mmCIF file with all atom_site columns, C-alpha atoms and ligand atoms in Angstrom:
data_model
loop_
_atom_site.group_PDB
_atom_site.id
_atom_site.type_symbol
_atom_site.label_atom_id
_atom_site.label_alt_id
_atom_site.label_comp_id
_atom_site.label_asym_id
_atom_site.label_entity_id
_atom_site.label_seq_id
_atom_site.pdbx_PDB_ins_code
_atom_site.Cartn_x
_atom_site.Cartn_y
_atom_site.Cartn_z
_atom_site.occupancy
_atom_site.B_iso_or_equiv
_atom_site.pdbx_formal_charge
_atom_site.auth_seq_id
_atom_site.auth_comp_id
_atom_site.auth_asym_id
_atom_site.auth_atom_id
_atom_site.pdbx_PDB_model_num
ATOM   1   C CA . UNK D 1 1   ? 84.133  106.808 92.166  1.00 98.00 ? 24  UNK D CA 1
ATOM   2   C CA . UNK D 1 2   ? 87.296  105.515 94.121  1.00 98.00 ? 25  UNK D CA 1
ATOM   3   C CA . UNK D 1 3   ? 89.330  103.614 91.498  1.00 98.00 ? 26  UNK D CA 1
ATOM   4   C CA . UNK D 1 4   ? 92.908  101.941 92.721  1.00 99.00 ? 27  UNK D CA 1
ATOM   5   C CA . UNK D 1 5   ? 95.114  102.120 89.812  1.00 98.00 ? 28  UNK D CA 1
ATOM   6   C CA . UNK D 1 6   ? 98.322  100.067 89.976  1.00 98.00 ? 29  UNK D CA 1
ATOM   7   C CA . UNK D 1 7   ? 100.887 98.767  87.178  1.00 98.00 ? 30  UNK D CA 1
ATOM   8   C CA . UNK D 1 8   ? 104.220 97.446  86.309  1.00 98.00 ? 31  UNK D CA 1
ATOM   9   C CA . UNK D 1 9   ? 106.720 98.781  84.428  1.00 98.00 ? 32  UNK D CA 1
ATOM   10  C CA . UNK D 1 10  ? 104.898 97.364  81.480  1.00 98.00 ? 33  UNK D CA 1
ATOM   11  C CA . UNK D 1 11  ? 101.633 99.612  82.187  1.00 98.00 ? 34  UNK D CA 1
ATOM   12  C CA . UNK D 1 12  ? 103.206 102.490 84.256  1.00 98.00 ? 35  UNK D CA 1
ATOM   13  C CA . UNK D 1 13  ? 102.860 105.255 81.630  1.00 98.00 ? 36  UNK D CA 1
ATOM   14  C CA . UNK D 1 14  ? 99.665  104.016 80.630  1.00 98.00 ? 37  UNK D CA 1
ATOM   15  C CA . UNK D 1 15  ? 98.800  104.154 84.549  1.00 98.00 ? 38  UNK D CA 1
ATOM   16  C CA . UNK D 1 16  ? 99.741  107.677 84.735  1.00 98.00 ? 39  UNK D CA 1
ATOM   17  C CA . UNK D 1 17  ? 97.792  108.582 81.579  1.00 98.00 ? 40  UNK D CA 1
ATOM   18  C CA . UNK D 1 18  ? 94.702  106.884 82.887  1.00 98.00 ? 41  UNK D CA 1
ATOM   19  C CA . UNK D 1 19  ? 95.509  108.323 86.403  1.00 98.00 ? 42  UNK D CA 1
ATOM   20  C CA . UNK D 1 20  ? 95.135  111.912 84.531  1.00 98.00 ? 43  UNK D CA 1
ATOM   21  C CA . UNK D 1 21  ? 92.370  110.926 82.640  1.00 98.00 ? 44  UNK D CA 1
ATOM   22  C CA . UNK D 1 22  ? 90.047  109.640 85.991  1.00 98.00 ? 45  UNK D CA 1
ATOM   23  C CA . UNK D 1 23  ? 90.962  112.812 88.201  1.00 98.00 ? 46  UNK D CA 1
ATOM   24  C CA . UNK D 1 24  ? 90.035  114.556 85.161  1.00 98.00 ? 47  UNK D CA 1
ATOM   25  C CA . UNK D 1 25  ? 86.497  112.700 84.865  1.00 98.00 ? 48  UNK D CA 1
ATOM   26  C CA . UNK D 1 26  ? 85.993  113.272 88.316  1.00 98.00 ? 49  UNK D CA 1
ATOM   27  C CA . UNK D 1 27  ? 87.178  110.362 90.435  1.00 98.00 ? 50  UNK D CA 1
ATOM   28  C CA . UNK D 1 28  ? 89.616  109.894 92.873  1.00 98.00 ? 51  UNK D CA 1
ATOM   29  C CA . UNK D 1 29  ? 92.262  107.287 92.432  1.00 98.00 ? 52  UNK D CA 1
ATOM   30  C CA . UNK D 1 30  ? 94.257  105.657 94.904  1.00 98.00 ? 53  UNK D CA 1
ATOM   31  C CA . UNK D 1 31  ? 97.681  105.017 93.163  1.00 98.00 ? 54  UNK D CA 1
ATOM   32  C CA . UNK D 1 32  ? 99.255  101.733 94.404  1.00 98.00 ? 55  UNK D CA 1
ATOM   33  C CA . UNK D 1 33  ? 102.691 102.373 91.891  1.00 96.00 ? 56  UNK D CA 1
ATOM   34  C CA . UNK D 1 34  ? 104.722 101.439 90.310  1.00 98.00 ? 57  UNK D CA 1
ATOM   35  C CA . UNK D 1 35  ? 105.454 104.595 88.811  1.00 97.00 ? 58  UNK D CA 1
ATOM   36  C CA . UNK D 1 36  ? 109.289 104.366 87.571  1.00 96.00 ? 59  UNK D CA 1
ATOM   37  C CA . UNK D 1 37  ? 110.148 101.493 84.420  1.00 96.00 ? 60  UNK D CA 1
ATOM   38  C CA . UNK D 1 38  ? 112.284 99.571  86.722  1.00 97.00 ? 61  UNK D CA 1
ATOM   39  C CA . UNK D 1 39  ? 111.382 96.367  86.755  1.00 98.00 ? 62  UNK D CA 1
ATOM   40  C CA . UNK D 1 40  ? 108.733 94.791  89.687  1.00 98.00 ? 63  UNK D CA 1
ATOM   41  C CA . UNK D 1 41  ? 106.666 91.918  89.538  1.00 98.00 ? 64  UNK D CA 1
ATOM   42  C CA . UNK D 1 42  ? 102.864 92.336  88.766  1.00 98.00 ? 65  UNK D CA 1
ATOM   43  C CA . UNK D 1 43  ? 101.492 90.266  91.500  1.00 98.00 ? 66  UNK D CA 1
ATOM   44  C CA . UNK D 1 44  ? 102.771 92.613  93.960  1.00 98.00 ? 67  UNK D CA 1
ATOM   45  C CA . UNK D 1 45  ? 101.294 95.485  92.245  1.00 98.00 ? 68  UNK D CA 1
ATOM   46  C CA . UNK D 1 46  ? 97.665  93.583  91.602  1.00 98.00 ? 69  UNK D CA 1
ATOM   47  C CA . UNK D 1 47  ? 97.807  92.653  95.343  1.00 98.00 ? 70  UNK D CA 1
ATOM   48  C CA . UNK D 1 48  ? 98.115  96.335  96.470  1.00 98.00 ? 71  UNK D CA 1
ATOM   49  C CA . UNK D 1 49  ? 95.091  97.399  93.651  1.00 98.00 ? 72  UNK D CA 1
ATOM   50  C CA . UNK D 1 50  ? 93.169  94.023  95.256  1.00 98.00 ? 73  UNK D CA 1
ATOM   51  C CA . UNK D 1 51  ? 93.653  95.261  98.555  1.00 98.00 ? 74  UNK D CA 1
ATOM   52  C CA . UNK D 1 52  ? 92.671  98.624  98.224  1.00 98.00 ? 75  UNK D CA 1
ATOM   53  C CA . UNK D 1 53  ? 89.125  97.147  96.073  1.00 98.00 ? 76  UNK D CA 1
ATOM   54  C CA . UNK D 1 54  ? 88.935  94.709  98.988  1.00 98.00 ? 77  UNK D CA 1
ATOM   55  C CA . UNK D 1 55  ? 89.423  96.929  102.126 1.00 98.00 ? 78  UNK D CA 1
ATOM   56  C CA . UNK D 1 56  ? 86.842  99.544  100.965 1.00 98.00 ? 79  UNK D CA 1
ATOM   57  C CA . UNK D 1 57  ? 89.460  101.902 100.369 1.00 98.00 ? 80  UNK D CA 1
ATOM   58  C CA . UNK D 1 58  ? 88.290  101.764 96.384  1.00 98.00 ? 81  UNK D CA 1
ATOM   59  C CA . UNK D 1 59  ? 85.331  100.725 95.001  1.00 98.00 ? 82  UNK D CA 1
ATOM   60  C CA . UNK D 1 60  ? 86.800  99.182  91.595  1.00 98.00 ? 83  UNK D CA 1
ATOM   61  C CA . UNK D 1 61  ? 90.737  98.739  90.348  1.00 99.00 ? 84  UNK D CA 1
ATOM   62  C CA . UNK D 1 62  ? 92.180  98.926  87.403  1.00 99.00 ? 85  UNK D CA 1
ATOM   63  C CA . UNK D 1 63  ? 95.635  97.282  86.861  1.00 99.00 ? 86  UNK D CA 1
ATOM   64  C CA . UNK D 1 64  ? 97.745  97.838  83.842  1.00 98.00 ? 87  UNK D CA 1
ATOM   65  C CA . UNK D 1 65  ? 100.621 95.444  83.055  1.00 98.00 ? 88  UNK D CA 1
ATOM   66  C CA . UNK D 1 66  ? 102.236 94.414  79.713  1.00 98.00 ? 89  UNK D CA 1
ATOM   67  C CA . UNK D 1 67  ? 99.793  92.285  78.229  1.00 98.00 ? 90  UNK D CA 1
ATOM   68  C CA . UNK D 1 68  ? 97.261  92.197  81.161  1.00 98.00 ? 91  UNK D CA 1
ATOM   69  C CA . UNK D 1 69  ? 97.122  88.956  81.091  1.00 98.00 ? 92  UNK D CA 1
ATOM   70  C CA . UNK D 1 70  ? 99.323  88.301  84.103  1.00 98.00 ? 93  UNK D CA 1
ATOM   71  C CA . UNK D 1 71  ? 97.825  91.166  86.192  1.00 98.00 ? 94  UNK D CA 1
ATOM   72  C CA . UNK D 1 72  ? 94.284  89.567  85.077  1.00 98.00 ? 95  UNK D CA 1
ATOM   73  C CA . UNK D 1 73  ? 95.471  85.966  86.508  1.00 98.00 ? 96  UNK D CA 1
ATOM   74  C CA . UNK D 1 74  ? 96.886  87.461  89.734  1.00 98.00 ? 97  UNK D CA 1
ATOM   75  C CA . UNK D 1 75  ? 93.772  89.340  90.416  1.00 98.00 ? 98  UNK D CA 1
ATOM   76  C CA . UNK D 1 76  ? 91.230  86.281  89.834  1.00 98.00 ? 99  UNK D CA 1
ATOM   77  C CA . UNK D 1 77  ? 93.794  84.590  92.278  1.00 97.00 ? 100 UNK D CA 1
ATOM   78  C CA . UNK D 1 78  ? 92.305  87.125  95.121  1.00 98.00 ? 101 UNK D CA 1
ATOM   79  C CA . UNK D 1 79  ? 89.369  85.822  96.241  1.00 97.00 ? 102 UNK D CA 1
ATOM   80  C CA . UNK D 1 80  ? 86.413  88.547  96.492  1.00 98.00 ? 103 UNK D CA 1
ATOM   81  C CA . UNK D 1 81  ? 87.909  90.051  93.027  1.00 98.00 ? 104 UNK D CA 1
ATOM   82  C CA . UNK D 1 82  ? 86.488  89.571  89.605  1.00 98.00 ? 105 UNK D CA 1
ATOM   83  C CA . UNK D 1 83  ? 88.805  90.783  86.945  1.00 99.00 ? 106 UNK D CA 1
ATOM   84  C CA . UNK D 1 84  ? 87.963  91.111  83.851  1.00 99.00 ? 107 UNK D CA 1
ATOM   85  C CA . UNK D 1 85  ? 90.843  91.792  80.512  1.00 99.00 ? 108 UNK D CA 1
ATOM   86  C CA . UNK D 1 86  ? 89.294  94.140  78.302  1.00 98.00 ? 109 UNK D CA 1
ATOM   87  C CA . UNK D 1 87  ? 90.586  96.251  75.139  1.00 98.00 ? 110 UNK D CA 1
ATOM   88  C CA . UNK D 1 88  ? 87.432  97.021  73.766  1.00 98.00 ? 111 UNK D CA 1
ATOM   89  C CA . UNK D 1 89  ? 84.567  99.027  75.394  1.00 99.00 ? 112 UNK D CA 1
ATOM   90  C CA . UNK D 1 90  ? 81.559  96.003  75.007  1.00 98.00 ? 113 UNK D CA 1
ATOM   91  C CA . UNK D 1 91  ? 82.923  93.609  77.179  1.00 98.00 ? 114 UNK D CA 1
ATOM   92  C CA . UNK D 1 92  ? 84.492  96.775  80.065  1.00 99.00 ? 115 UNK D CA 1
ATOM   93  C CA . UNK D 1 93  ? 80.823  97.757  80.449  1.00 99.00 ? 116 UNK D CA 1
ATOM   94  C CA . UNK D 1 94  ? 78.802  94.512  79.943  1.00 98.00 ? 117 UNK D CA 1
ATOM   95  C CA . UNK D 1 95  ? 81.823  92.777  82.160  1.00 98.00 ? 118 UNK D CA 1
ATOM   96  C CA . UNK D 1 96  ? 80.114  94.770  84.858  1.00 99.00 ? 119 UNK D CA 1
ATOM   97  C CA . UNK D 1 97  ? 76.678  94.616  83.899  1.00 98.00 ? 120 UNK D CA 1
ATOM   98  C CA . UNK D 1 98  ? 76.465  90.501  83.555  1.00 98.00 ? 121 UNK D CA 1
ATOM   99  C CA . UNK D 1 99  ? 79.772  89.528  85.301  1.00 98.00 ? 122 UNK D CA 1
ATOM   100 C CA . UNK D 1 100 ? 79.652  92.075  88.161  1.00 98.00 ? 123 UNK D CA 1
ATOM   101 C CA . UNK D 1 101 ? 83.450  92.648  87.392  1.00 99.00 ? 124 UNK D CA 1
ATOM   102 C CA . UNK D 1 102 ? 85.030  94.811  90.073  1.00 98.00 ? 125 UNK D CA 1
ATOM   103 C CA . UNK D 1 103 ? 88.614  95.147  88.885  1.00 99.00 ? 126 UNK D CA 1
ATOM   104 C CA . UNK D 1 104 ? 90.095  95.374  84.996  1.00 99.00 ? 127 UNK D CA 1
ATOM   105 C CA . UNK D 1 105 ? 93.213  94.308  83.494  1.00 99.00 ? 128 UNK D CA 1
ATOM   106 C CA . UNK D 1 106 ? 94.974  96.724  80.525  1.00 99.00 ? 129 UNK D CA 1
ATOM   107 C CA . UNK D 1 107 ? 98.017  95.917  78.449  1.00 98.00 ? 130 UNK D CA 1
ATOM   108 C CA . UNK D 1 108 ? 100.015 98.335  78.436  1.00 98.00 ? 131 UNK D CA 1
ATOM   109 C CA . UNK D 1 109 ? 102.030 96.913  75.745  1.00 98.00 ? 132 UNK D CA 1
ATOM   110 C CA . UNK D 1 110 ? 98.753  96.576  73.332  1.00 98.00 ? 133 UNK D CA 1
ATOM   111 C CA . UNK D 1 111 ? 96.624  99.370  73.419  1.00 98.00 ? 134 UNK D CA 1
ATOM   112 C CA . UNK D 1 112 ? 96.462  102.739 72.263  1.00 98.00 ? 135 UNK D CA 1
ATOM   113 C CA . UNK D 1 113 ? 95.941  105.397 75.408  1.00 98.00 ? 136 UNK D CA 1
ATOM   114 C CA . UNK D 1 114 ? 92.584  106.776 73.835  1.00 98.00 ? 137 UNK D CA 1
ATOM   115 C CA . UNK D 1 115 ? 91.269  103.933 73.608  1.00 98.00 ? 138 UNK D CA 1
ATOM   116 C CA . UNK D 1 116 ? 92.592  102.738 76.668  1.00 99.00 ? 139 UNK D CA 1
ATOM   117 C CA . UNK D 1 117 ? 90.268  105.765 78.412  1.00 99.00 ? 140 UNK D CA 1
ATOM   118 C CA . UNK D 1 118 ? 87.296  104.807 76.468  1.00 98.00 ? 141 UNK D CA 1
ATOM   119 C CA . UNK D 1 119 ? 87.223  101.414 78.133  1.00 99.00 ? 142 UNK D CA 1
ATOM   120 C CA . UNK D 1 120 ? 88.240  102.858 81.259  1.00 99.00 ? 143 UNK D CA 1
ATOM   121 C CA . UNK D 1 121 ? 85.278  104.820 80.836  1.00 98.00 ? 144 UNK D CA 1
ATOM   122 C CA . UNK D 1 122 ? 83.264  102.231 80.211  1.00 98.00 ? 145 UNK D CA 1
ATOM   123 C CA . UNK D 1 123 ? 84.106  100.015 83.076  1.00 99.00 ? 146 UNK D CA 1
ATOM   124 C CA . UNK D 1 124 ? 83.694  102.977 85.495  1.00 98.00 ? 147 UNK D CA 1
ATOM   125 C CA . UNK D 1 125 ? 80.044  104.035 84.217  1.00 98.00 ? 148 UNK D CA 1
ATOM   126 C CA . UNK D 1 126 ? 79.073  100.533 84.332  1.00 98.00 ? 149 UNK D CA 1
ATOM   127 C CA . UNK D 1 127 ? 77.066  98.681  87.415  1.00 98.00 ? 150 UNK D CA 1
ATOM   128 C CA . UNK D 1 128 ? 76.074  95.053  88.100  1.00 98.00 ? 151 UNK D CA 1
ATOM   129 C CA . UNK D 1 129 ? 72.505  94.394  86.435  1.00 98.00 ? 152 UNK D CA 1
ATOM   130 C CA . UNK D 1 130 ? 70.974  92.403  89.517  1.00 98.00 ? 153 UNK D CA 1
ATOM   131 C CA . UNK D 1 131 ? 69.037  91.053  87.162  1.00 98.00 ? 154 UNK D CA 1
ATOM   132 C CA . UNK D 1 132 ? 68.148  87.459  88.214  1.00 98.00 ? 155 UNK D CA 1
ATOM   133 C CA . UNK D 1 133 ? 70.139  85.657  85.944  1.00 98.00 ? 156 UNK D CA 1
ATOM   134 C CA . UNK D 1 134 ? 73.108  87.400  86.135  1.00 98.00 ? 157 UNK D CA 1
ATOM   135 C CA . UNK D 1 135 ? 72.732  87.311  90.193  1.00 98.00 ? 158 UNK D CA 1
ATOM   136 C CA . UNK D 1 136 ? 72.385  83.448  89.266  1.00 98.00 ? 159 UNK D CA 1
ATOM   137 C CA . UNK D 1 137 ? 75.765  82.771  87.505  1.00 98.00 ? 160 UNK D CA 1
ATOM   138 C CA . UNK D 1 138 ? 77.786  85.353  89.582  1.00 98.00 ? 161 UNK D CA 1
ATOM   139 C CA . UNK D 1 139 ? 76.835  83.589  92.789  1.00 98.00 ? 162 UNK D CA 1
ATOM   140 C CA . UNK D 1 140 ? 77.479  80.504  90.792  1.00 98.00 ? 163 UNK D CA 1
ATOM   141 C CA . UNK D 1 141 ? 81.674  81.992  89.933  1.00 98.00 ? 164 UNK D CA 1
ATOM   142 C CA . UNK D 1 142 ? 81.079  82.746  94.198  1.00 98.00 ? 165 UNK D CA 1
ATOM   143 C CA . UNK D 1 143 ? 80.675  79.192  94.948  1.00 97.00 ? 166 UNK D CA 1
ATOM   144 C CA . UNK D 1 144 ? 83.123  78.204  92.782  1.00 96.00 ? 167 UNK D CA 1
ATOM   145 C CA . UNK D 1 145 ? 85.806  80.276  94.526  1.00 95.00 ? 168 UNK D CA 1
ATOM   146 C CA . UNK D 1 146 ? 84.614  78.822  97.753  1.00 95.00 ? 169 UNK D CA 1
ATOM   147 C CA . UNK D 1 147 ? 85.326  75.698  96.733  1.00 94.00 ? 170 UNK D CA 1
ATOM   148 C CA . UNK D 1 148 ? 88.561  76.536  95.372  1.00 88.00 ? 171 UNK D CA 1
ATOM   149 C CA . UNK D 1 149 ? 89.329  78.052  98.616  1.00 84.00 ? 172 UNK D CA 1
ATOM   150 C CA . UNK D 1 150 ? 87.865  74.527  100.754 1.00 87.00 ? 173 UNK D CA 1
ATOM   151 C CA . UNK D 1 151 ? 90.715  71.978  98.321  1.00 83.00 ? 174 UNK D CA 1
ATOM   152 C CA . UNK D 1 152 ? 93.578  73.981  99.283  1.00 71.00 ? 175 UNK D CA 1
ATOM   153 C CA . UNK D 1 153 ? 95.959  71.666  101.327 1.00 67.00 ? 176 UNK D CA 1
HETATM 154 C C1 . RB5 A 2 .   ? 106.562 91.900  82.145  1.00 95.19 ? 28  RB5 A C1 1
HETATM 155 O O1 . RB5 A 2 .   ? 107.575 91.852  81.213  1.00 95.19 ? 28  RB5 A O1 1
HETATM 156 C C2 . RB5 A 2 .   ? 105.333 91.260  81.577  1.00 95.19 ? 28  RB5 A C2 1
HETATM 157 O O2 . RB5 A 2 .   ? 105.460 89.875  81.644  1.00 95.19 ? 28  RB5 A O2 1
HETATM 158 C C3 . RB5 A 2 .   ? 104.105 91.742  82.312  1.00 95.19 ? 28  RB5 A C3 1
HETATM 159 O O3 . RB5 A 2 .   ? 104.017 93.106  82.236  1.00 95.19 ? 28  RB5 A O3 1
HETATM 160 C C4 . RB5 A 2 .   ? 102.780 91.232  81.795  1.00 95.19 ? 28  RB5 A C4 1
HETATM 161 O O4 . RB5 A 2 .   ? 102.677 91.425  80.427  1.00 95.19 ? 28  RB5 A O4 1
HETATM 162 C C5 . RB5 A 2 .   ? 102.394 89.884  82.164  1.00 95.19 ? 28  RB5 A C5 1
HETATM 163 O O5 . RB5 A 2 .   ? 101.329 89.418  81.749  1.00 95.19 ? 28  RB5 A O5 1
#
């Protein structure tokens, strides 16, 4: 699979470990930085992973910043991206499964690397269910971005 991997100088080393990790797994990943610990701001970095998901240029991204909460907001910001924050493995692969999640959010700052691969792992084996209900309530997230997008000023 074609992952984009991005960070910010809160996830960078975990970025490069997972970058390892995925090549090593067999997938190609399209590395959107930042890949020094200077400070940058993580919505720059999740727009560059978003953009890669959303131009076809990846089929998921993975964004790694201190907590992953921040990275997790910006993404959800994007519409067309469903990001998902996971440090276990249950909700990286049922995230996908039920939620159709296409992009995941790591702390950097809270989780171990191995484990950090093992819900990597996860995420990446995963696919959407398309089972009816599922279908149901993702269209139903859908509509609510839609509408989201129709109250902006
Ligand atoms: C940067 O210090 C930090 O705020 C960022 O990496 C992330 O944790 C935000 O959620």
């Amino acid at each position: 699979m074609r992952i984009a991997l991005g960070a910010d100088h809160g996830g960078f080393e975990l970025k490069a470990f997972l970058q390892k990790f995925l090549t090593r797994e067999g997938h190609e990943v399209v590395n959107v930085g930042v890949d020094a610990p200077q400070p940058v701001d993580y919505p720059d970095y999740t727009r560059k992973a978003a953009q890669a998901v959303l131009s076809g240029q990846a089929e998921r991204g993975i964004m790694v910043c201190g907590s992953g909460v921040g990275a997790c907001i910006a993404a959800n910001k994007i519409a067309g991206i469903r990001a998902a924050l996971c440090h276990d493995t249950f909700s990286a692969r049922q995230g996908v499964e039920d939620d159709d999640a296409n992009f995941l959010c790591l702390g950097g700052r809270i989780i171990g690397s191995e484990l950090a691969a093992e819900v990597v792992r996860a995420f990446v084996a995963a696919r959407f269910s398309q089972a009816e209900r599922h279908v149901r309530r993702r269209d139903k997230v859908l509509a609510l971005e839609k509408e989201g997008r129709a109250q902006r000023p």
